[in-house]
Coordinates of C-alpha atoms in Angstrom, one line a residue:
X182 CA 23.2 -25.5 -48.5
X183 CA 23.9 -29.0 -46.5
X184 CA 23.8 -29.9 -43.4
X185 CA 21.9 -27.8 -41.2
X186 CA 20.9 -27.6 -37.2
X187 CA 18.2 -25.4 -36.0
X188 CA 18.7 -23.5 -32.6
X189 CA 15.7 -24.3 -30.7
X190 CA 16.8 -22.8 -27.0
X191 CA 19.2 -20.6 -25.4
X192 CA 19.2 -20.4 -21.9
X193 CA 21.1 -18.0 -20.0
X194 CA 22.4 -19.6 -16.2
X195 CA 23.6 -17.1 -13.3
X196 CA 25.5 -19.3 -10.6
X197 CA 27.8 -18.6 -7.9
X198 CA 29.2 -21.5 -6.5
X199 CA 32.1 -19.4 -4.3
X200 CA 32.3 -16.9 -7.3
X201 CA 29.7 -15.5 -10.0
X202 CA 29.6 -17.5 -13.0
X203 CA 27.7 -16.4 -16.2
X204 CA 27.0 -19.5 -18.6
X205 CA 25.1 -19.7 -22.2
X206 CA 23.6 -23.0 -22.9
X207 CA 22.1 -23.6 -26.6
X208 CA 20.3 -26.6 -27.6
X209 CA 19.5 -27.3 -31.0
X210 CA 16.5 -29.2 -32.7
X211 CA 17.7 -32.7 -32.4
X212 CA 19.1 -32.6 -28.8
X213 CA 22.5 -31.6 -28.8
X214 CA 23.6 -29.1 -26.1
X215 CA 27.0 -26.5 -26.1
X216 CA 28.1 -24.6 -23.3
X217 CA 29.8 -21.4 -23.6
X218 CA 31.4 -18.7 -20.7
X219 CA 30.3 -15.0 -20.4
X220 CA 31.5 -14.5 -16.8
X221 CA 32.7 -10.6 -16.5
X222 CA 34.6 -10.7 -13.1
X223 CA 32.2 -8.1 -11.2
X224 CA 29.8 -7.3 -13.9
X225 CA 28.2 -10.6 -14.4
X226 CA 24.6 -9.3 -14.6
X227 CA 25.5 -6.7 -17.9
X228 CA 26.4 -9.9 -19.7
X229 CA 23.5 -11.9 -18.6
X230 CA 21.4 -9.2 -19.3
X231 CA 23.1 -8.5 -23.0
X232 CA 22.5 -12.2 -23.7
X233 CA 18.9 -12.8 -22.4
X234 CA 17.8 -9.4 -24.0
X235 CA 19.7 -8.8 -27.1
X236 CA 21.3 -12.1 -27.8
X237 CA 19.0 -14.9 -27.3
X238 CA 15.9 -13.7 -29.5
X239 CA 18.3 -13.6 -32.6
X240 CA 20.1 -17.2 -31.8
X241 CA 16.6 -19.1 -32.1
X242 CA 15.5 -20.7 -35.1
X243 CA 19.3 -19.9 -36.4
X244 CA 21.7 -22.8 -37.9
X245 CA 23.9 -23.7 -35.4
X246 CA 26.2 -25.0 -38.0
X247 CA 27.1 -21.7 -38.8
X248 CA 30.0 -20.7 -36.7
X249 CA 31.8 -17.8 -38.5
X250 CA 28.4 -16.4 -39.7
X251 CA 26.9 -16.3 -36.6
X252 CA 29.8 -14.7 -35.1
X253 CA 30.2 -11.4 -37.7
X254 CA 25.9 -11.3 -37.4
X255 CA 26.4 -10.4 -33.6
X256 CA 29.7 -8.4 -34.0
X257 CA 28.9 -6.1 -37.1
X258 CA 25.3 -6.7 -37.0
X259 CA 24.7 -4.4 -33.3
X260 CA 26.5 -1.5 -34.8
X261 CA 27.9 -1.2 -31.1
X262 CA 31.2 -3.3 -31.3
X263 CA 34.0 -4.5 -29.0
X264 CA 34.0 -3.8 -25.2
X265 CA 34.1 -6.2 -22.7
X266 CA 30.0 -6.9 -22.6
X267 CA 29.5 -7.4 -26.1
X268 CA 32.8 -9.4 -26.4
X269 CA 31.9 -11.8 -23.8
X270 CA 28.4 -12.3 -25.0
X271 CA 29.6 -13.3 -28.3
X272 CA 32.4 -15.2 -26.8
X273 CA 29.9 -17.7 -25.1
X274 CA 27.6 -18.3 -28.4
X275 CA 30.7 -18.6 -30.3
X276 CA 32.4 -21.3 -27.6
X277 CA 28.8 -23.0 -27.2
X278 CA 28.3 -23.4 -31.0
X279 CA 31.7 -25.0 -31.1
X280 CA 31.1 -27.1 -28.4
X281 CA 27.6 -28.4 -30.1
X282 CA 29.9 -28.9 -33.6
X283 CA 32.1 -31.1 -31.7
X284 CA 30.1 -33.4 -30.0
X285 CA 27.8 -33.8 -33.2
X286 CA 30.8 -34.9 -34.8
X287 CA 31.7 -37.0 -32.1
X288 CA 35.3 -35.7 -31.5
X289 CA 36.8 -33.2 -28.9
X290 CA 37.4 -29.6 -30.2
X291 CA 41.1 -29.6 -30.4
X292 CA 40.6 -32.0 -33.4
X293 CA 38.2 -29.8 -35.2
X294 CA 40.9 -26.7 -34.5
X295 CA 43.4 -29.0 -36.5
X296 CA 44.5 -31.7 -34.1
X297 CA 47.3 -31.7 -31.5
X298 CA 50.3 -30.0 -31.5
X299 CA 51.5 -31.1 -28.4
X300 CA 50.8 -33.6 -25.4
X301 CA 49.5 -31.6 -23.3
X302 CA 50.0 -27.4 -22.1
X303 CA 52.6 -26.3 -19.4
X304 CA 50.6 -24.8 -17.2
X305 CA 52.0 -22.3 -14.3
X306 CA 50.3 -21.7 -11.0
X307 CA 49.9 -18.9 -8.6
X308 CA 52.4 -18.9 -5.2
X309 CA 51.7 -15.4 -2.8
X310 CA 52.9 -14.9 0.4
X311 CA 52.6 -11.9 2.8
X312 CA 56.5 -12.3 3.4
X313 CA 59.1 -14.2 1.7
X314 CA 58.9 -17.3 4.0
X315 CA 55.5 -17.7 3.2
X316 CA 56.1 -17.3 -0.4
X317 CA 58.6 -19.6 0.0
X318 CA 56.3 -22.4 1.6
X319 CA 53.8 -21.6 -1.0
X320 CA 56.1 -22.3 -4.0
X321 CA 57.0 -25.7 -2.3
X322 CA 53.6 -26.7 -2.3
X323 CA 52.9 -25.4 -5.5
X324 CA 55.6 -27.4 -6.7
X325 CA 54.3 -30.6 -4.7
X326 CA 51.1 -30.1 -6.7
X327 CA 53.5 -31.0 -9.9
X328 CA 53.3 -27.4 -11.3
X329 CA 56.4 -27.2 -13.2
X330 CA 56.1 -22.9 -13.7
X331 CA 55.0 -20.5 -10.9
X332 CA 53.9 -17.1 -10.4
X333 CA 55.2 -15.4 -7.7
X334 CA 53.5 -12.7 -5.8
X335 CA 54.4 -11.2 -2.5
X336 CA 53.3 -8.4 0.1
X337 CA 54.9 -5.1 0.5
X338 CA 56.3 -4.3 3.9
X339 CA 54.0 -1.4 5.2
X340 CA 50.9 -2.1 3.0
X341 CA 48.3 -4.4 4.8
X342 CA 46.9 -5.7 1.7
X343 CA 48.2 -6.2 -1.8
X344 CA 46.2 -7.7 -4.3
X345 CA 46.8 -11.3 -5.5
X346 CA 48.0 -12.1 -2.2
X347 CA 46.5 -14.7 -0.6
X348 CA 45.5 -14.0 3.0
X349 CA 45.3 -10.2 3.0
X350 CA 43.9 -8.4 5.7
X351 CA 41.6 -6.2 3.7
X352 CA 38.1 -7.3 3.7
X353 CA 37.4 -8.5 6.9
X354 CA 40.5 -10.6 7.1
X355 CA 39.4 -13.7 5.4
X356 CA 41.8 -15.7 2.8
X357 CA 41.6 -14.7 -0.6
X358 CA 43.5 -16.1 -3.7
X359 CA 43.9 -14.6 -7.1
X360 CA 41.3 -11.9 -8.5
X361 CA 39.6 -11.7 -5.3
X362 CA 36.3 -10.8 -6.1
X363 CA 35.2 -10.4 -2.6
X364 CA 31.3 -10.5 -1.3
X365 CA 29.8 -8.3 1.4
X366 CA 26.8 -8.3 3.9
X367 CA 23.7 -6.1 3.8
X368 CA 21.4 -4.3 1.4
X369 CA 24.6 -2.1 -0.5
X370 CA 28.2 -3.9 -1.4
X371 CA 31.1 -2.0 -2.1
X372 CA 34.2 -2.9 -3.3
X373 CA 37.5 -3.3 -0.5
X374 CA 39.9 -0.8 -0.7
X375 CA 43.4 -1.2 -0.9
X376 CA 46.4 1.2 -0.4
X377 CA 49.2 1.2 -2.8
X378 CA 52.7 2.5 -2.8
X379 CA 54.8 2.0 -6.0
X380 CA 58.3 3.1 -4.6
X381 CA 58.3 0.5 -2.2
X382 CA 56.8 -2.4 -4.6
X383 CA 60.0 -1.7 -6.2
X384 CA 62.3 -1.5 -4.0
X385 CA 61.0 -4.7 -2.2
X386 CA 60.3 -7.2 -5.5
X387 CA 63.8 -7.6 -7.0
X388 CA 64.8 -8.9 -3.1
X389 CA 61.9 -11.9 -3.3
X390 CA 63.2 -12.7 -6.6
X391 CA 66.4 -12.9 -5.9
X392 CA 65.7 -15.0 -2.2
X393 CA 63.6 -17.4 -4.7
X394 CA 66.1 -17.8 -7.1
X395 CA 68.5 -18.4 -4.1
X396 CA 66.3 -21.2 -2.7
X397 CA 65.3 -23.0 -6.0
X398 CA 67.5 -22.6 -8.8
X399 CA 67.7 -20.8 -12.1
X400 CA 66.0 -23.6 -14.1
X401 CA 62.1 -23.0 -12.1
X402 CA 60.6 -20.9 -14.8
X403 CA 59.2 -17.8 -12.9
X404 CA 56.2 -14.7 -13.8
X405 CA 55.4 -12.0 -12.0
X406 CA 52.3 -9.4 -12.6
X407 CA 52.5 -5.8 -12.1
X408 CA 48.8 -5.3 -12.5
X409 CA 48.9 -2.4 -14.2
X410 CA 50.6 -0.3 -11.0
X411 CA 53.8 1.1 -12.7
X412 CA 54.4 4.4 -15.5
X413 CA 56.6 3.4 -18.0
X414 CA 59.7 4.1 -16.6
X415 CA 58.9 2.6 -13.7
X416 CA 58.0 -0.7 -15.1
X417 CA 61.3 -0.5 -17.3
X418 CA 63.3 0.0 -14.4
X419 CA 61.5 -3.0 -12.5
X420 CA 62.4 -5.0 -16.1
X421 CA 66.1 -4.3 -16.0
X422 CA 66.3 -4.9 -12.1
X423 CA 64.8 -8.5 -12.5
X424 CA 67.1 -9.5 -15.6
X425 CA 69.3 -11.3 -13.3
X426 CA 66.4 -13.4 -12.4
X427 CA 65.4 -14.1 -15.3
X428 CA 62.0 -14.4 -15.7
X429 CA 59.5 -16.4 -17.8
X430 CA 57.6 -12.8 -18.0
X431 CA 56.5 -9.7 -16.8
X432 CA 53.0 -9.2 -16.6
X433 CA 50.8 -6.1 -17.1
X434 CA 53.4 -3.8 -16.4
X435 CA 51.6 -0.7 -17.4
X436 CA 48.0 0.1 -18.1
X437 CA 46.6 -1.9 -21.1
X438 CA 45.2 1.2 -22.6
X439 CA 48.3 2.9 -23.3
X440 CA 50.5 0.8 -26.1
X441 CA 52.9 3.3 -26.8
X442 CA 54.1 2.6 -23.2
X443 CA 55.5 -0.9 -24.2
X444 CA 57.5 0.5 -26.7
X445 CA 59.8 2.6 -23.9
X446 CA 59.7 -0.3 -21.7
X447 CA 60.9 -2.4 -24.6
X448 CA 63.8 -0.2 -25.1
X449 CA 65.4 -0.8 -21.7
X450 CA 64.9 -4.0 -20.9
X451 CA 65.3 -7.9 -22.1
X452 CA 62.9 -9.4 -19.6
X453 CA 59.6 -10.6 -21.8
X454 CA 56.2 -9.1 -21.4
X455 CA 53.2 -10.1 -21.4
X456 CA 50.0 -8.3 -21.4
X457 CA 46.0 -8.4 -22.5
X458 CA 43.8 -9.9 -19.9
X459 CA 42.2 -6.7 -20.1
X460 CA 42.0 -6.7 -24.1
X461 CA 38.9 -8.0 -25.5
X462 CA 39.8 -8.0 -29.5
X463 CA 42.3 -8.2 -31.8
X464 CA 42.8 -4.1 -32.5
X465 CA 43.9 -3.9 -29.2
X466 CA 47.2 -5.6 -30.5
X467 CA 47.6 -4.3 -33.7
X468 CA 50.6 -2.3 -32.4
X469 CA 51.7 -4.3 -29.9
X470 CA 52.3 -7.4 -32.3
X471 CA 53.7 -5.5 -35.3
X472 CA 55.8 -3.8 -33.6
X473 CA 56.7 -6.6 -31.4
X474 CA 56.5 -5.0 -28.2
X475 CA 55.3 -8.1 -26.1
X476 CA 56.3 -11.6 -26.0
X477 CA 53.1 -13.5 -24.7
X478 CA 49.6 -12.8 -25.6
X479 CA 47.1 -12.8 -22.5
X480 CA 43.7 -12.7 -23.7
X481 CA 40.9 -14.7 -22.1
X482 CA 39.1 -17.0 -24.7
X483 CA 36.0 -16.0 -22.5
X484 CA 36.5 -12.1 -22.7
X485 CA 38.0 -12.0 -26.4
X486 CA 34.8 -12.8 -28.7
X487 CA 35.2 -16.8 -28.1
X488 CA 37.2 -19.7 -29.8
X489 CA 36.6 -18.1 -33.1
X490 CA 38.5 -14.8 -32.6
X491 CA 41.1 -16.2 -30.4
X492 CA 42.6 -18.6 -32.8
X493 CA 42.9 -15.5 -35.3
X494 CA 44.6 -13.5 -32.7
X495 CA 47.1 -16.3 -31.9
X496 CA 47.5 -16.7 -35.7
X497 CA 48.3 -13.3 -36.5
X498 CA 50.7 -13.3 -33.0
X499 CA 52.1 -16.4 -34.5
X500 CA 53.2 -14.3 -37.7
X501 CA 55.7 -12.1 -35.4
X502 CA 56.7 -15.0 -33.1
X503 CA 54.7 -14.0 -30.4
X504 CA 53.3 -17.3 -28.4
X505 CA 50.1 -17.7 -26.2
X506 CA 49.8 -16.8 -22.2
X507 CA 46.0 -17.2 -22.2
X508 CA 44.2 -15.6 -19.0
X509 CA 43.1 -18.3 -16.8
X510 CA 42.5 -17.7 -13.2
X511 CA 39.4 -18.9 -11.2
X512 CA 37.0 -16.4 -12.7
X513 CA 37.3 -18.0 -15.6
X514 CA 34.5 -20.6 -15.3
X515 CA 35.0 -24.6 -16.6
X516 CA 33.7 -24.1 -19.6
X517 CA 36.0 -20.9 -20.5
X518 CA 39.3 -23.3 -19.0
X519 CA 38.5 -26.1 -21.1
X520 CA 38.0 -23.9 -24.1
X521 CA 41.4 -22.4 -23.7
X522 CA 42.8 -25.8 -23.4
X523 CA 41.6 -27.0 -26.4
X524 CA 42.9 -24.0 -28.1
X525 CA 46.5 -24.4 -26.2
X526 CA 46.6 -28.0 -27.7
X527 CA 45.5 -27.5 -31.2
X528 CA 47.7 -23.7 -32.0
X529 CA 51.5 -23.7 -32.7
X530 CA 52.7 -20.6 -31.3
X531 CA 51.5 -22.3 -27.6
X532 CA 53.1 -20.4 -24.7
X533 CA 51.7 -21.2 -21.5
X534 CA 48.5 -21.6 -19.6
X535 CA 47.2 -20.0 -16.7
X536 CA 45.6 -22.2 -14.1
X537 CA 44.1 -22.1 -10.8
X538 CA 42.1 -25.4 -9.6
X539 CA 38.2 -24.6 -9.4
X540 CA 36.3 -24.9 -6.0
X541 CA 34.6 -28.1 -4.7
X542 CA 31.5 -26.4 -5.2
X543 CA 32.3 -25.1 -8.5
X544 CA 33.0 -28.5 -9.9
X545 CA 29.7 -29.5 -8.3
X546 CA 27.7 -27.2 -11.2
X547 CA 30.7 -27.9 -14.3
X548 CA 31.4 -31.3 -14.2
X549 CA 34.6 -31.7 -16.1
X550 CA 36.8 -34.0 -17.8
X551 CA 40.2 -32.2 -18.4
X552 CA 43.1 -32.9 -16.1
X553 CA 46.1 -31.8 -14.6
X554 CA 49.4 -34.4 -14.8
X555 CA 52.8 -33.4 -14.0
X556 CA 52.4 -29.9 -14.8
X557 CA 50.5 -30.3 -17.7
X558 CA 47.1 -29.6 -18.8
X559 CA 45.0 -32.1 -21.0
X560 CA 41.2 -30.8 -22.5
X561 CA 40.1 -34.8 -22.4
X562 CA 39.3 -36.9 -25.4
X563 CA 35.5 -36.3 -24.8
X564 CA 33.3 -34.6 -27.8
X565 CA 33.2 -31.2 -27.8
X566 CA 34.6 -29.2 -24.5
X567 CA 34.1 -32.0 -22.4
X568 CA 32.2 -30.0 -19.3
X569 CA 28.5 -30.3 -18.5
X570 CA 26.4 -28.1 -16.6
X571 CA 23.9 -29.4 -13.7
X572 CA 21.6 -26.8 -13.4
X573 CA 19.9 -28.2 -10.3
X574 CA 23.5 -27.5 -8.7
X575 CA 23.6 -24.2 -10.6
X576 CA 20.3 -23.3 -9.0
X577 CA 21.4 -24.1 -5.6
X578 CA 23.9 -21.5 -5.5
X579 CA 22.2 -18.1 -6.3
X580 CA 24.3 -15.0 -7.4
X581 CA 25.7 -12.6 -4.8
X582 CA 27.2 -9.2 -5.4
X583 CA 30.9 -9.2 -5.2
X584 CA 33.4 -6.8 -6.6
X585 CA 37.1 -6.7 -6.6
X586 CA 39.1 -4.2 -4.9
X587 CA 39.7 -0.7 -5.7
X588 CA 43.3 0.5 -5.7
X589 CA 44.5 3.9 -4.0
X590 CA 47.6 5.6 -3.7
X591 CA 48.7 6.0 -0.4
X592 CA 47.4 9.3 -0.7
X593 CA 44.2 8.5 -1.6
X594 CA 44.4 8.9 -5.4
X595 CA 42.6 5.9 -6.8
X596 CA 45.2 4.3 -8.7
X597 CA 45.4 2.0 -12.0
X598 CA 46.0 -1.8 -11.1

């Protein structure tokens, strides 16, 4: 049946250089290795166990060149389908096999996906502040670093801590950035808890964007994340009030489980909508895409079945004129980020790429070759993904329990976020 190469080993590496990552490293009999990201923020050990106990034994001696067949084998053969743990595990295998195939071909992965469709991927940065002056300073700092598009998040008057805003007071007062999976101390680690007031948020956010537009003008692309905290009619109201400020998108306005909610929002506002970072399968999108209820697909390669599945999802979105906005904060490892960038470069319907630089400790573990220049990301022309894992460095950063905060309304009720 032509060229074949046997999978000789598969190793699951859990490391925590500032935050937890799960990486699958597959090696073939001819010595080629491939990496896949399986990180699931706050539930990393569940995916590590799924891989070690249930997936790795199935990979040994399989043909590494049969990527589509392996994807279907792992997805359909398990009977229990979908879900973030399963799809993150499959994503790691799929990405690692693509890495191997591209290395064997001596090409960067995007060449195997059809070649470059653009010179680089426009990236947006995360600006935040406890108040408007601090936010404006953060935007200036991002512009100085070369970003051409900015996500805007700010503290809310009366609330001590707001998810996605650096230097909030919850969790001990330390600075943290987007997707703050916070570590604890002692034998029992519990999530931090934050209070939330949607009415205060809806009053405050339009004033924030008014100040940002007044300071930076009409051309700068601005994005905002609602973190699933609104009801459909609240989200419709926010989208409508933000229309004068010409957002690039309003993200995750309502809980992702309720696709019908986007119909109501769409009826009331022309603000572009993005959703999907908590999705893990194309079936999460069928209504949203076929009815054109969103403008950007926000899934991560890491959580949505890997490069094979994400390429199919984005091709489906392209039929309806919907673009990509692949999830990419720092809980996506450099391996997952590289996979996203190769897709970004190759697909026709690219929109924008989320990007936060990883820490120096993380880059000690993951040796990267992608670059950020003049607001654009490029995955480099190194064969494969262009990322290598330093296993000795990884071992020096052992796993530490860390959880995303729990969001509560001011009356104490646990709330969507």
